[in-house]
Coordinates of N, CA, C and O in Angstrom, one line a residue:
M1 N 1.0 -1.4 0.1 CA 0.4 -0.6 -0.1 C 0.8 0.6 -0.4 O 2.2 1.7 0.9
P2 N 0.7 2.1 -1.1 CA 1.8 2.9 -0.8 C 1.2 4.1 0.0 O 0.7 4.6 0.9
V3 N 2.0 5.3 -0.1 CA 1.9 6.2 1.2 C 1.0 7.8 0.5 O 2.0 7.7 -0.1
V4 N -0.2 7.6 1.5 CA 0.1 8.4 0.6 C -0.8 9.4 2.1 O -1.1 9.8 3.3
L5 N 0.0 11.4 2.3 CA 0.2 12.6 3.3 C -0.9 13.1 2.8 O -0.7 13.9 1.9
R6 N -2.3 13.7 2.9 CA -2.8 14.9 3.3 C -2.8 15.8 4.5 O -2.6 16.9 3.6
S7 N -2.6 15.6 5.8 CA -1.8 16.5 7.3 C -1.0 16.0 7.9 O -0.1 15.0 7.6
L8 N -0.7 17.2 8.8 CA -0.1 16.1 9.0 C -0.4 15.4 10.4 O 1.1 14.8 10.6
S9 N -1.6 15.1 10.7 CA -2.3 13.9 11.3 C -1.5 12.3 10.7 O -1.7 11.7 11.0
D10 N -1.9 12.5 9.6 CA -1.5 11.3 8.4 C -0.1 11.2 8.7 O 0.8 9.8 8.9
F11 N 0.7 11.9 7.9 CA 2.2 12.1 9.0 C 2.3 11.2 10.5 O 3.8 10.3 10.4
K12 N 2.0 12.1 11.1 CA 2.4 11.5 12.5 C 1.8 9.9 12.5 O 2.7 8.8 12.9
K13 N 0.7 9.5 11.8 CA 0.1 8.0 11.6 C 1.0 7.5 10.5 O 2.0 6.1 11.5
F14 N 1.9 7.7 9.9 CA 3.3 7.1 9.3 C 4.4 7.1 10.1 O 4.5 5.9 10.4
L15 N 4.5 8.0 11.0 CA 5.6 7.9 11.3 C 5.9 7.0 12.2 O 6.8 6.0 12.4
R16 N 4.8 6.3 12.7 CA 4.6 5.4 13.7 C 4.7 3.8 13.6 O 4.6 3.2 13.5
K17 N 4.4 3.7 12.6 CA 4.5 2.4 11.6 C 5.0 2.1 12.1 O 7.0 2.9 11.3
P18 N 5.7 0.4 11.9 CA 7.1 -0.4 11.8 C 8.2 0.4 10.3 O 7.3 0.2 9.1
G19 N 9.1 -0.2 11.3 CA 10.4 0.4 10.0 C 9.3 1.8 8.1 O 10.6 2.3 8.0
A20 N 8.5 3.1 9.2 CA 9.1 4.1 7.9 C 9.9 4.5 8.3 O 10.7 5.0 9.5
T21 N 10.4 5.3 7.7 CA 11.6 6.1 7.0 C 11.7 7.3 6.1 O 10.6 7.5 5.7
L22 N 12.2 8.4 6.4 CA 12.6 9.2 5.8 C 13.8 10.0 5.2 O 15.0 9.8 6.1
H23 N 13.5 10.3 3.6 CA 14.3 10.3 2.9 C 14.3 11.9 2.5 O 13.6 12.1 2.0
I24 N 15.9 12.5 2.9 CA 15.3 13.8 2.3 C 16.5 13.8 1.0 O 17.1 13.4 -0.2
V25 N 14.6 14.2 -0.7 CA 15.0 14.3 -1.3 C 15.5 15.8 -1.7 O 16.3 16.2 -2.7
Q26 N 15.1 16.8 -1.1 CA 16.1 18.3 -1.5 C 15.9 19.2 -0.6 O 15.3 18.7 0.3
N27 N 17.1 19.8 -0.7 CA 17.2 20.2 1.1 C 17.5 21.8 -0.1 O 19.3 21.6 0.0
T28 N 16.6 23.2 -0.4 CA 17.4 23.6 -0.9 C 18.2 25.2 -0.1 O 19.0 25.4 -0.9
F29 N 18.7 24.1 1.3 CA 19.5 25.7 1.7 C 21.1 25.3 1.2 O 22.1 25.5 1.5
V30 N 21.3 24.0 1.9 CA 22.2 23.3 0.7 C 22.8 22.9 -0.4 O 23.3 23.1 -0.9
D31 N 21.6 23.1 -1.7 CA 21.9 23.7 -3.2 C 22.1 24.3 -2.7 O 23.2 25.0 -4.3
R32 N 22.1 25.3 -2.5 CA 22.8 26.4 -2.8 C 23.9 27.2 -2.2 O 25.0 28.4 -2.4
Q33 N 24.5 26.4 -1.4 CA 26.1 25.9 -0.9 C 27.2 25.8 -2.2 O 26.7 24.8 -2.9
D34 N 28.3 26.0 -1.5 CA 29.8 25.7 -2.5 C 29.4 23.8 -2.7 O 29.2 23.5 -1.5
A35 N 30.7 23.7 -3.3 CA 30.2 22.2 -3.6 C 31.6 21.8 -2.1 O 30.8 20.3 -1.7
A36 N 32.4 21.4 -1.6 CA 33.0 21.6 -0.3 C 31.5 21.5 0.9 O 32.0 20.5 1.5
S37 N 31.2 22.1 1.0 CA 29.6 22.3 1.7 C 29.1 21.6 1.5 O 28.9 21.0 2.9
Q38 N 27.8 21.1 0.9 CA 28.0 20.2 0.0 C 28.6 18.7 0.9 O 27.3 18.0 1.2
A39 N 29.9 18.9 0.6 CA 29.8 17.4 0.8 C 29.9 17.3 2.1 O 30.3 16.1 3.0
A40 N 30.7 18.2 3.1 CA 30.8 18.3 4.0 C 29.3 17.8 5.4 O 29.4 17.2 5.6
Y41 N 28.4 18.9 4.2 CA 26.6 18.2 4.7 C 26.3 16.2 4.7 O 26.2 15.5 5.3
R42 N 27.0 15.9 3.7 CA 26.5 14.4 2.3 C 27.7 13.4 4.2 O 26.9 12.7 4.0
R43 N 28.6 14.2 4.5 CA 29.7 12.8 5.4 C 28.9 13.7 7.2 O 29.1 11.8 7.6
K44 N 28.4 14.2 6.7 CA 27.6 13.9 8.6 C 25.8 13.3 8.0 O 25.4 13.1 9.5
G45 N 25.5 12.8 7.3 CA 24.8 12.2 7.1 C 24.0 13.1 6.8 O 22.1 12.6 7.2
L46 N 22.6 14.6 6.0 CA 22.3 14.6 6.3 C 21.3 14.5 5.3 O 20.2 14.3 5.0
Y47 N 21.7 13.6 4.0 CA 20.6 12.6 3.2 C 20.9 11.5 3.5 O 20.4 10.9 2.7
E48 N 21.2 10.7 4.7 CA 20.8 9.0 5.0 C 19.5 9.8 6.1 O 19.0 10.2 6.6
P49 N 18.8 7.6 5.3 CA 17.8 7.4 5.8 C 17.4 7.9 7.3 O 18.4 8.0 8.1
R50 N 16.1 7.7 7.9 CA 16.3 8.5 9.1 C 14.8 7.7 9.6 O 13.9 7.6 8.9
T51 N 14.8 7.5 10.3 CA 14.3 6.1 11.4 C 13.4 7.0 12.5 O 14.7 7.6 13.5
L52 N 12.3 7.3 13.3 CA 11.9 7.6 14.5 C 12.4 6.8 15.4 O 12.6 5.6 15.5
R53 N 12.4 7.8 16.4 CA 13.3 7.1 18.5 C 12.4 7.6 18.4 O 11.9 6.3 19.9
A54 N 11.4 8.6 18.6 CA 10.6 8.8 19.6 C 10.0 10.4 18.9 O 10.2 10.8 18.6
M55 N 8.5 10.2 19.3 CA 7.3 11.2 19.2 C 7.2 11.8 20.1 O 6.7 11.4 21.5
S56 N 6.3 13.4 20.6 CA 5.6 14.1 21.5 C 4.4 14.9 20.3 O 4.9 15.2 19.4
K57 N 4.1 15.8 21.5 CA 3.0 16.3 20.7 C 4.0 17.2 20.4 O 2.8 18.1 18.8
K58 N 4.8 17.3 19.7 CA 5.3 19.0 19.4 C 6.6 18.6 18.1 O 7.1 19.1 18.1
A59 N 6.9 17.1 18.5 CA 8.4 17.2 17.9 C 8.2 15.4 18.1 O 8.0 14.3 18.3
A60 N 9.4 15.3 16.7 CA 10.1 13.4 16.9 C 11.6 13.1 16.9 O 11.9 14.6 16.1
I61 N 12.2 12.2 17.2 CA 13.4 12.6 17.2 C 13.7 11.4 16.9 O 13.0 10.9 16.2
F62 N 14.8 11.7 15.1 CA 15.3 10.2 14.3 C 16.7 10.2 14.7 O 17.2 10.8 15.0
D63 N 16.5 8.5 14.4 CA 17.9 7.8 14.0 C 18.2 8.4 13.0 O 17.5 8.2 11.8
V64 N 19.2 8.6 12.7 CA 20.3 9.0 11.5 C 20.9 7.4 11.0 O 22.6 7.6 11.7
K65 N 20.4 6.7 9.7 CA 21.9 5.2 9.2 C 23.0 6.1 9.5 O 23.2 6.8 8.7
G66 N 24.1 5.0 10.1 CA 25.0 5.3 9.6 C 25.6 6.0 10.6 O 27.2 5.9 10.6
H67 N 25.3 6.5 11.7 CA 26.2 8.0 12.5 C 24.8 7.8 14.1 O 24.2 7.4 14.0
D68 N 26.3 8.4 14.9 CA 25.3 8.1 15.9 C 25.2 9.6 16.5 O 25.7 10.3 17.2
T69 N 24.2 9.8 16.0 CA 23.5 10.5 16.0 C 21.9 11.1 16.1 O 21.9 10.3 15.2
T70 N 21.0 12.4 16.7 CA 19.6 11.9 16.3 C 19.8 13.6 15.8 O 19.9 14.6 15.9
V71 N 18.5 13.5 14.6 CA 18.3 14.3 14.5 C 16.7 14.9 15.0 O 15.6 14.3 14.7
W72 N 16.6 16.2 15.5 CA 14.7 16.0 15.5 C 14.3 17.0 14.6 O 14.8 18.2 13.9
L73 N 12.9 17.2 14.4 CA 11.9 17.9 13.6 C 10.9 18.5 14.8 O 9.8 17.4 15.2
Y74 N 10.7 19.3 14.5 CA 9.9 20.4 15.3 C 8.3 20.6 14.5 O 8.3 21.2 13.3
W75 N 6.8 20.4 15.1 CA 5.6 21.0 14.2 C 5.0 21.2 15.4 O 4.1 21.5 15.0
D76 N 5.6 22.3 16.5 CA 4.8 22.8 17.2 C 4.4 24.4 16.8 O 3.7 24.3 17.2
R77 N 5.3 24.9 15.6 CA 4.6 26.5 15.5 C 5.0 26.5 13.9 O 6.1 25.4 13.1
G78 N 3.6 26.9 13.1 CA 4.5 27.2 12.0 C 4.0 26.4 10.8 O 4.4 25.5 9.6
T79 N 3.1 25.1 11.4 CA 2.8 23.6 10.2 C 2.0 24.0 9.5 O 1.3 23.8 8.4
R80 N 0.9 24.8 9.1 CA 0.5 26.1 8.5 C 0.8 25.2 6.7 O 0.0 25.5 6.2
N81 N 2.1 25.9 6.6 CA 2.9 26.1 6.0 C 3.4 25.3 4.9 O 4.2 24.2 3.9
W82 N 2.9 23.8 5.4 CA 3.4 21.9 5.1 C 3.5 22.2 4.9 O 1.6 22.5 4.4
R83 N 3.8 21.8 3.0 CA 3.0 21.0 2.4 C 3.0 19.6 2.1 O 3.7 18.9 2.1
F84 N 1.6 18.6 1.7 CA 2.1 17.4 1.9 C 1.5 17.0 0.7 O 0.2 17.5 0.1
S85 N 2.0 16.1 -0.1 CA 1.3 15.5 -1.4 C 2.5 14.0 -1.4 O 3.2 14.0 -1.5
G86 N 1.4 13.3 -1.8 CA 1.7 12.0 -1.9 C 2.3 11.3 -0.6 O 2.0 11.3 0.0
D87 N 3.7 11.5 -1.2 CA 4.1 10.4 0.0 C 5.1 10.6 -0.3 O 6.8 11.3 0.6
T88 N 5.6 12.7 -0.8 CA 6.5 13.7 0.7 C 5.8 15.1 1.0 O 4.7 15.1 1.4
V89 N 6.2 15.3 1.9 CA 6.3 16.6 3.0 C 7.0 17.4 2.4 O 8.6 17.4 2.5
T90 N 6.4 18.5 1.8 CA 8.2 19.9 2.0 C 7.8 20.9 3.5 O 6.8 21.4 3.8
V91 N 8.8 20.5 4.3 CA 9.4 21.3 5.4 C 9.7 23.2 5.3 O 10.7 22.9 4.9
P92 N 9.1 24.3 5.3 CA 9.9 25.1 4.9 C 11.2 25.7 6.0 O 10.4 25.9 6.9
L93 N 11.4 26.0 5.8 CA 12.8 26.5 6.9 C 12.2 27.8 6.6 O 12.7 28.7 6.1
H94 N 12.9 27.8 8.0 CA 12.8 30.0 9.0 C 14.0 30.3 8.8 O 14.1 30.5 9.7
A95 N 14.5 31.4 8.2 CA 15.5 31.2 8.5 C 15.4 33.7 7.6 O 14.6 34.1 8.0
T96 N 15.8 34.0 8.6 CA 15.6 35.4 9.1 C 16.8 36.1 7.3 O 15.6 36.8 7.5
L97 N 18.0 35.5 7.3 CA 18.3 35.9 6.1 C 17.9 35.1 5.3 O 18.2 34.0 4.9
G98 N 18.6 35.8 3.9 CA 18.7 35.1 2.1 C 16.7 34.5 1.6 O 16.0 35.3 2.7
P99 N 17.2 33.8 0.7 CA 15.1 33.6 0.7 C 14.8 31.9 0.9 O 15.9 31.6 2.1
P100 N 13.4 32.2 0.9 CA 13.3 31.2 1.5 C 13.3 29.5 0.8 O 13.8 29.5 0.5
D101 N 14.0 28.8 2.6 CA 14.1 27.5 2.2 C 13.5 26.5 2.6 O 12.4 26.9 2.9
A102 N 13.8 25.4 2.0 CA 12.1 24.2 2.5 C 13.6 23.3 2.1 O 14.4 22.5 1.8
V103 N 12.5 22.1 3.7 CA 13.4 20.5 2.8 C 12.3 19.6 2.4 O 11.3 19.9 3.0
V104 N 12.2 18.5 1.4 CA 11.4 18.0 1.2 C 11.6 16.1 1.6 O 12.6 16.2 1.0
Y105 N 10.6 16.2 2.3 CA 11.2 14.7 2.7 C 10.1 13.3 1.9 O 9.3 13.6 1.9
R106 N 10.8 12.9 1.5 CA 10.0 11.6 0.7 C 10.1 10.6 1.9 O 10.7 10.0 3.0
C107 N 8.6 9.6 2.2 CA 7.9 8.4 3.2 C 8.3 7.3 2.9 O 7.6 7.3 2.0
V108 N 9.1 6.6 4.0 CA 8.8 5.3 2.5 C 8.4 4.1 3.7 O 8.6 4.5 4.5
L109 N 7.9 3.1 3.5 CA 7.3 2.5 4.3 C 8.1 0.8 3.4 O 8.4 0.8 2.3
P110 N 8.7 -0.1 5.1 CA 9.8 -1.2 4.1 C 8.1 -2.2 3.3 O 7.2 -2.2 3.4
E111 N 9.3 -3.0 2.0 CA 8.2 -3.5 1.6 C 8.5 -5.7 2.3 O 9.2 -5.5 2.3
T112 N 7.3 -5.2 2.8 CA 7.1 -6.8 3.0 C 7.0 -7.8 1.8 O 6.5 -7.8 1.4
G113 N 6.5 -8.7 2.8 CA 6.9 -9.9 1.8 C 5.2 -10.5 0.8 O 4.8 -10.8 -0.1
A114 N 4.4 -10.1 2.6 CA 2.9 -9.8 1.7 C 2.9 -9.1 0.8 O 2.1 -9.4 -0.5
R115 N 3.6 -7.7 0.7 CA 3.6 -7.0 -0.6 C 4.0 -8.1 -1.9 O 3.6 -7.8 -3.0
R116 N 4.7 -7.9 -1.7 CA 5.8 -9.3 -2.2 C 4.9 -10.0 -3.4 O 5.5 -10.5 -4.7
A117 N 4.6 -10.3 -2.2 CA 3.0 -11.9 -2.8 C 2.4 -11.6 -3.7 O 2.1 -12.2 -4.7
Q118 N 1.9 -10.7 -3.8 CA 0.3 -9.5 -3.8 C 1.0 -9.4 -5.4 O 0.6 -9.3 -6.3
R119 N 2.2 -8.8 -5.2 CA 2.6 -8.5 -6.8 C 2.8 -9.6 -8.2 O 2.8 -9.2 -9.4
R120 N 2.7 -10.9 -7.2 CA 3.1 -12.0 -8.2 C 1.6 -12.1 -8.8 O 1.0 -12.0 -8.2
P121 N 2.0 -12.9 -10.8 CA 0.8 -13.4 -11.0 C 0.4 -14.4 -10.0 O 1.0 -15.1 -9.6
A122 N -0.9 -14.8 -9.8 CA -1.8 -15.4 -8.9 C -1.5 -17.4 -10.0 O -0.9 -18.0 -9.9
A123 N -1.5 -17.1 -11.6 CA -1.3 -18.0 -12.2 C 0.6 -18.6 -11.8 O -0.2 -19.7 -12.1
A124 N 1.5 -17.8 -11.7 CA 2.6 -18.4 -11.5 C 2.8 -18.7 -10.1 O 3.3 -20.4 -9.8
S125 N 1.8 -18.7 -8.9 CA 1.9 -18.7 -8.0 C 1.6 -20.1 -7.6 O 1.7 -20.7 -6.6
K126 N 0.2 -20.6 -8.4 CA -0.6 -21.9 -7.6 C -0.2 -22.6 -8.8 O -0.4 -22.7 -10.6
S127 N 0.4 -23.9 -9.0 CA 0.6 -25.3 -9.8 C -0.6 -26.4 -9.8 O -0.5 -25.5 -7.5
P128 N -0.7 -27.0 -10.0 CA -1.2 -28.3 -10.0 C -0.8 -28.8 -8.7 O -1.8 -29.3 -7.7
E129 N 0.5 -29.3 -8.0 CA 0.9 -29.8 -7.5 C 0.4 -29.0 -5.9 O 0.3 -29.8 -5.1
A130 N 1.2 -27.9 -5.8 CA 0.5 -27.1 -4.7 C -0.5 -27.0 -4.3 O -1.2 -27.2 -3.1
V131 N -2.0 -27.3 -5.5 CA -3.6 -26.6 -5.1 C -3.8 -28.4 -4.6 O -4.2 -28.1 -3.4
R132 N -3.5 -29.5 -4.6 CA -3.8 -30.5 -4.8 C -2.3 -31.8 -4.6 O -2.1 -32.7 -5.1
P133 N -1.8 -31.7 -3.5 CA -0.9 -32.2 -3.6 C -1.0 -33.8 -2.6 O -2.2 -34.1 -2.5
G134 N -0.3 -34.7 -3.4 CA -0.1 -36.1 -3.2 C -1.4 -36.6 -4.5 O -1.6 -37.8 -3.8
L135 N -1.8 -36.3 -5.3 CA -2.5 -36.4 -5.8 C -2.2 -37.0 -7.9 O -1.4 -36.7 -7.5

């Protein structure tokens, strides 16, 4: 089942699902930096997948894959400007200087064995021997 987000409530429900992961698709602030700064952000794990560690009414704490660090995402202020579209969430960055920036997150659920089995054609998965063993 694909991820479809329409609101902050949907986003919070998504985060509570086992294996829910956030991937940064775009960060306009980092995109405007020089190549050396972009490389430093990547080394620090900016674009690595994030999984939920804990959540409160006002924020979520994420573990960053491959790094011994946590990242916080607050939603206690200004979520009116968040945009939800399919499996992406766009979060504006509020900085006092420069042009408006945003981070775009893709929300991903792990593919389970049941989902993989549903994708196989029914005729290929059931042979006559499998349906009536021993005959």
